[in-house]
Amino acid sequence: MFYLAQLITRISLVSLLLLQAGCALFSSSSYRAPIISLEQVEVEKANLWEQRLALTLLVENPNSVSLPISKLVYSIDLDGVLLASGESNSSFTVPANGRRRITLPVRTNLWRHVKRIVKMLEKPDNPVPYRLRGEVKTGMLFGQTLSVDRTGQLLPGQYIPD
């Protein structure tokens, strides 16, 4: 009976150690939030009711370990106009102190803002401010949620074909 109790105690300790190691594998409490920038807005298809865009984001990892991202929730404004919002459940990993480009396909309806958008695009050399807000879920099972809030500028002239 004594040996059975001792065996159960050892199995419990080994199980606890394996569980802790597994949690460490799937999450880390020391992650700093990635720096996410809007690099490009490409119009794939547009009509009166719907615009299909491809948003290219640059995700920079300020951590000294790779950053596994399992979910990205985002909202992007161009000069106060909501361009797109949504979430991506595509998992990807950003290397330690590295960067990775991702492309998000989005659908939007900018009809009610068309006058303002045309005004933004009238001067292709004038920068248009943007704001990207959201959350990044790290890890696979026991991840951490990191907030992202970034402002920047786009030059419309970069995206007008020659």
mmCIF file of C-alpha atoms in Angstrom:
data_model
loop_
_atom_site.group_PDB
_atom_site.id
_atom_site.type_symbol
_atom_site.label_atom_id
_atom_site.label_comp_id
_atom_site.label_asym_id
_atom_site.label_seq_id
_atom_site.Cartn_x
_atom_site.Cartn_y
_atom_site.Cartn_z
ATOM 1 C CA MET A 1 0.000 0.000 0.000
ATOM 2 C CA PHE A 2 2.890 2.364 0.861
ATOM 3 C CA TYR A 3 4.476 1.747 -2.557
ATOM 4 C CA LEU A 4 1.188 2.507 -4.353
ATOM 5 C CA ALA A 5 0.838 5.851 -2.534
ATOM 6 C CA GLN A 6 4.446 6.696 -3.336
ATOM 7 C CA LEU A 7 3.920 5.777 -7.007
ATOM 8 C CA ILE A 8 0.798 7.960 -7.229
ATOM 9 C CA THR A 9 2.685 10.874 -5.650
ATOM 10 C CA ARG A 10 5.524 10.562 -8.179
ATOM 11 C CA ILE A 11 3.132 10.299 -11.129
ATOM 12 C CA SER A 12 1.323 13.406 -9.884
ATOM 13 C CA LEU A 13 4.585 15.347 -9.600
ATOM 14 C CA VAL A 14 5.708 14.302 -13.086
ATOM 15 C CA SER A 15 2.287 15.230 -14.497
ATOM 16 C CA LEU A 16 2.459 18.643 -12.846
ATOM 17 C CA LEU A 17 5.942 19.272 -14.250
ATOM 18 C CA LEU A 18 4.824 18.239 -17.753
ATOM 19 C CA LEU A 19 1.769 20.506 -17.505
ATOM 20 C CA GLN A 20 3.943 23.455 -16.502
ATOM 21 C CA ALA A 21 6.346 22.757 -19.362
ATOM 22 C CA GLY A 22 3.399 22.555 -21.776
ATOM 23 C CA CYS A 23 2.024 25.888 -20.572
ATOM 24 C CA ALA A 24 5.433 27.474 -21.021
ATOM 25 C CA LEU A 25 5.521 26.130 -24.563
ATOM 26 C CA PHE A 26 2.162 27.618 -25.524
ATOM 27 C CA SER A 27 2.457 31.010 -23.814
ATOM 28 C CA SER A 28 4.834 33.440 -22.254
ATOM 29 C CA SER A 29 3.922 36.219 -19.874
ATOM 30 C CA SER A 30 6.953 38.228 -20.935
ATOM 31 C CA TYR A 31 5.826 39.086 -24.490
ATOM 32 C CA ARG A 32 5.870 42.733 -25.455
ATOM 33 C CA ALA A 33 3.225 43.830 -27.961
ATOM 34 C CA PRO A 34 4.284 43.709 -31.607
ATOM 35 C CA ILE A 35 4.551 46.898 -33.647
ATOM 36 C CA ILE A 36 2.061 46.677 -36.513
ATOM 37 C CA SER A 37 2.134 49.133 -39.414
ATOM 38 C CA LEU A 38 -0.154 49.518 -42.399
ATOM 39 C CA GLU A 39 2.116 49.265 -45.444
ATOM 40 C CA GLN A 40 -0.240 49.070 -48.374
ATOM 41 C CA VAL A 41 -3.894 49.290 -49.337
ATOM 42 C CA GLU A 42 -4.644 47.607 -52.641
ATOM 43 C CA VAL A 43 -8.058 47.783 -54.290
ATOM 44 C CA GLU A 44 -8.845 44.361 -55.707
ATOM 45 C CA LYS A 45 -12.411 45.020 -56.828
ATOM 46 C CA ALA A 46 -14.744 47.926 -56.320
ATOM 47 C CA ASN A 47 -18.305 48.759 -57.157
ATOM 48 C CA LEU A 48 -20.962 50.981 -55.643
ATOM 49 C CA TRP A 49 -21.969 48.548 -52.889
ATOM 50 C CA GLU A 50 -18.748 46.845 -51.928
ATOM 51 C CA GLN A 51 -15.006 47.311 -52.123
ATOM 52 C CA ARG A 52 -12.599 44.412 -51.786
ATOM 53 C CA LEU A 53 -9.215 45.445 -50.484
ATOM 54 C CA ALA A 54 -5.961 43.726 -49.634
ATOM 55 C CA LEU A 55 -4.308 45.315 -46.613
ATOM 56 C CA THR A 56 -0.614 44.585 -46.174
ATOM 57 C CA LEU A 57 0.564 44.850 -42.582
ATOM 58 C CA LEU A 58 4.124 44.756 -41.323
ATOM 59 C CA VAL A 59 4.342 42.975 -37.962
ATOM 60 C CA GLU A 60 7.543 43.664 -36.030
ATOM 61 C CA ASN A 61 8.485 41.527 -33.025
ATOM 62 C CA PRO A 62 10.388 43.453 -30.311
ATOM 63 C CA ASN A 63 10.923 40.251 -28.292
ATOM 64 C CA SER A 64 14.089 38.163 -28.145
ATOM 65 C CA VAL A 65 11.989 35.026 -28.725
ATOM 66 C CA SER A 66 9.697 34.191 -31.634
ATOM 67 C CA LEU A 67 6.139 35.472 -31.311
ATOM 68 C CA PRO A 68 3.388 32.996 -32.267
ATOM 69 C CA ILE A 69 0.203 34.852 -33.246
ATOM 70 C CA SER A 70 -3.028 32.892 -33.411
ATOM 71 C CA LYS A 71 -5.537 35.744 -33.822
ATOM 72 C CA LEU A 72 -5.537 39.388 -34.859
ATOM 73 C CA VAL A 73 -8.495 41.684 -34.192
ATOM 74 C CA TYR A 74 -8.139 45.032 -35.945
ATOM 75 C CA SER A 75 -9.726 48.348 -36.828
ATOM 76 C CA ILE A 76 -8.112 50.725 -39.331
ATOM 77 C CA ASP A 77 -9.100 54.372 -39.830
ATOM 78 C CA LEU A 78 -7.867 56.608 -42.654
ATOM 79 C CA ASP A 79 -8.004 60.208 -41.467
ATOM 80 C CA GLY A 80 -10.933 59.371 -39.194
ATOM 81 C CA VAL A 81 -12.820 57.263 -41.778
ATOM 82 C CA LEU A 82 -13.247 53.611 -40.824
ATOM 83 C CA LEU A 83 -11.520 51.743 -43.646
ATOM 84 C CA ALA A 84 -11.878 48.220 -42.292
ATOM 85 C CA SER A 85 -12.366 46.199 -39.138
ATOM 86 C CA GLY A 86 -12.459 42.522 -38.456
ATOM 87 C CA GLU A 87 -10.413 39.606 -37.269
ATOM 88 C CA SER A 88 -8.012 37.140 -38.757
ATOM 89 C CA ASN A 89 -7.658 33.667 -37.293
ATOM 90 C CA SER A 90 -4.721 32.801 -39.539
ATOM 91 C CA SER A 91 -1.861 31.688 -37.321
ATOM 92 C CA PHE A 92 1.673 32.819 -38.058
ATOM 93 C CA THR A 93 4.955 33.300 -36.217
ATOM 94 C CA VAL A 94 7.162 36.380 -36.251
ATOM 95 C CA PRO A 95 10.844 35.561 -35.688
ATOM 96 C CA ALA A 96 12.689 36.917 -32.648
ATOM 97 C CA ASN A 97 13.531 40.604 -33.190
ATOM 98 C CA GLY A 98 12.233 40.122 -36.735
ATOM 99 C CA ARG A 99 9.378 41.150 -38.948
ATOM 100 C CA ARG A 100 6.777 39.539 -41.140
ATOM 101 C CA ARG A 101 4.382 40.891 -43.734
ATOM 102 C CA ILE A 102 0.830 39.618 -43.798
ATOM 103 C CA THR A 103 -1.988 40.409 -46.199
ATOM 104 C CA LEU A 104 -5.557 40.665 -44.972
ATOM 105 C CA PRO A 105 -8.385 40.436 -47.495
ATOM 106 C CA VAL A 106 -11.197 42.782 -46.409
ATOM 107 C CA ARG A 107 -14.599 43.802 -47.673
ATOM 108 C CA THR A 108 -15.957 47.223 -46.899
ATOM 109 C CA ASN A 109 -18.479 49.800 -48.064
ATOM 110 C CA LEU A 110 -17.020 53.278 -48.216
ATOM 111 C CA TRP A 111 -19.893 54.787 -50.242
ATOM 112 C CA ARG A 112 -21.017 57.182 -47.485
ATOM 113 C CA HIS A 113 -17.422 58.485 -47.220
ATOM 114 C CA VAL A 114 -16.690 58.761 -50.954
ATOM 115 C CA LYS A 115 -16.422 62.586 -51.006
ATOM 116 C CA ARG A 116 -13.951 62.578 -48.145
ATOM 117 C CA ILE A 117 -11.889 59.762 -49.653
ATOM 118 C CA VAL A 118 -11.758 61.467 -53.063
ATOM 119 C CA LYS A 119 -10.548 64.621 -51.305
ATOM 120 C CA MET A 120 -7.784 62.583 -49.591
ATOM 121 C CA LEU A 121 -6.679 61.209 -52.949
ATOM 122 C CA GLU A 122 -6.778 64.518 -54.868
ATOM 123 C CA LYS A 123 -3.220 65.339 -53.815
ATOM 124 C CA PRO A 124 -1.309 62.055 -54.106
ATOM 125 C CA ASP A 125 1.816 63.531 -52.498
ATOM 126 C CA ASN A 126 0.003 64.591 -49.315
ATOM 127 C CA PRO A 127 0.265 61.977 -46.570
ATOM 128 C CA VAL A 128 -2.971 60.531 -45.223
ATOM 129 C CA PRO A 129 -2.890 59.692 -41.517
ATOM 130 C CA TYR A 130 -4.076 56.276 -40.368
ATOM 131 C CA ARG A 131 -4.689 54.610 -37.034
ATOM 132 C CA LEU A 132 -4.556 50.865 -36.487
ATOM 133 C CA ARG A 133 -6.011 49.522 -33.252
ATOM 134 C CA GLY A 134 -6.584 45.998 -32.132
ATOM 135 C CA GLU A 135 -5.529 42.981 -30.169
ATOM 136 C CA VAL A 136 -3.132 40.147 -30.865
ATOM 137 C CA LYS A 137 -3.651 36.724 -29.286
ATOM 138 C CA THR A 138 -0.387 34.853 -28.769
ATOM 139 C CA GLY A 139 0.269 31.169 -28.337
ATOM 140 C CA MET A 140 -1.942 28.276 -29.189
ATOM 141 C CA LEU A 141 -3.846 27.247 -26.077
ATOM 142 C CA PHE A 142 -2.887 29.397 -23.115
ATOM 143 C CA GLY A 143 -1.910 32.562 -24.934
ATOM 144 C CA GLN A 144 -1.755 36.136 -23.913
ATOM 145 C CA THR A 145 -3.747 39.038 -25.411
ATOM 146 C CA LEU A 146 -1.693 42.102 -26.331
ATOM 147 C CA SER A 147 -3.148 45.501 -27.267
ATOM 148 C CA VAL A 148 -1.965 47.309 -30.368
ATOM 149 C CA ASP A 149 -2.462 51.016 -31.137
ATOM 150 C CA ARG A 150 -0.411 52.537 -33.941
ATOM 151 C CA THR A 151 -0.607 55.707 -35.995
ATOM 152 C CA GLY A 152 1.203 56.419 -39.212
ATOM 153 C CA GLN A 153 0.853 57.898 -42.673
ATOM 154 C CA LEU A 154 0.280 56.593 -46.187
ATOM 155 C CA LEU A 155 1.169 58.398 -49.387
ATOM 156 C CA PRO A 156 -1.694 57.806 -51.861
ATOM 157 C CA GLY A 157 0.649 58.422 -54.809
ATOM 158 C CA GLN A 158 2.488 55.188 -53.992
ATOM 159 C CA TYR A 159 -0.592 53.161 -54.911
ATOM 160 C CA ILE A 160 -1.649 54.902 -58.113
ATOM 161 C CA PRO A 161 -0.469 52.915 -61.170
ATOM 162 C CA ASP A 162 1.776 54.723 -63.669
#
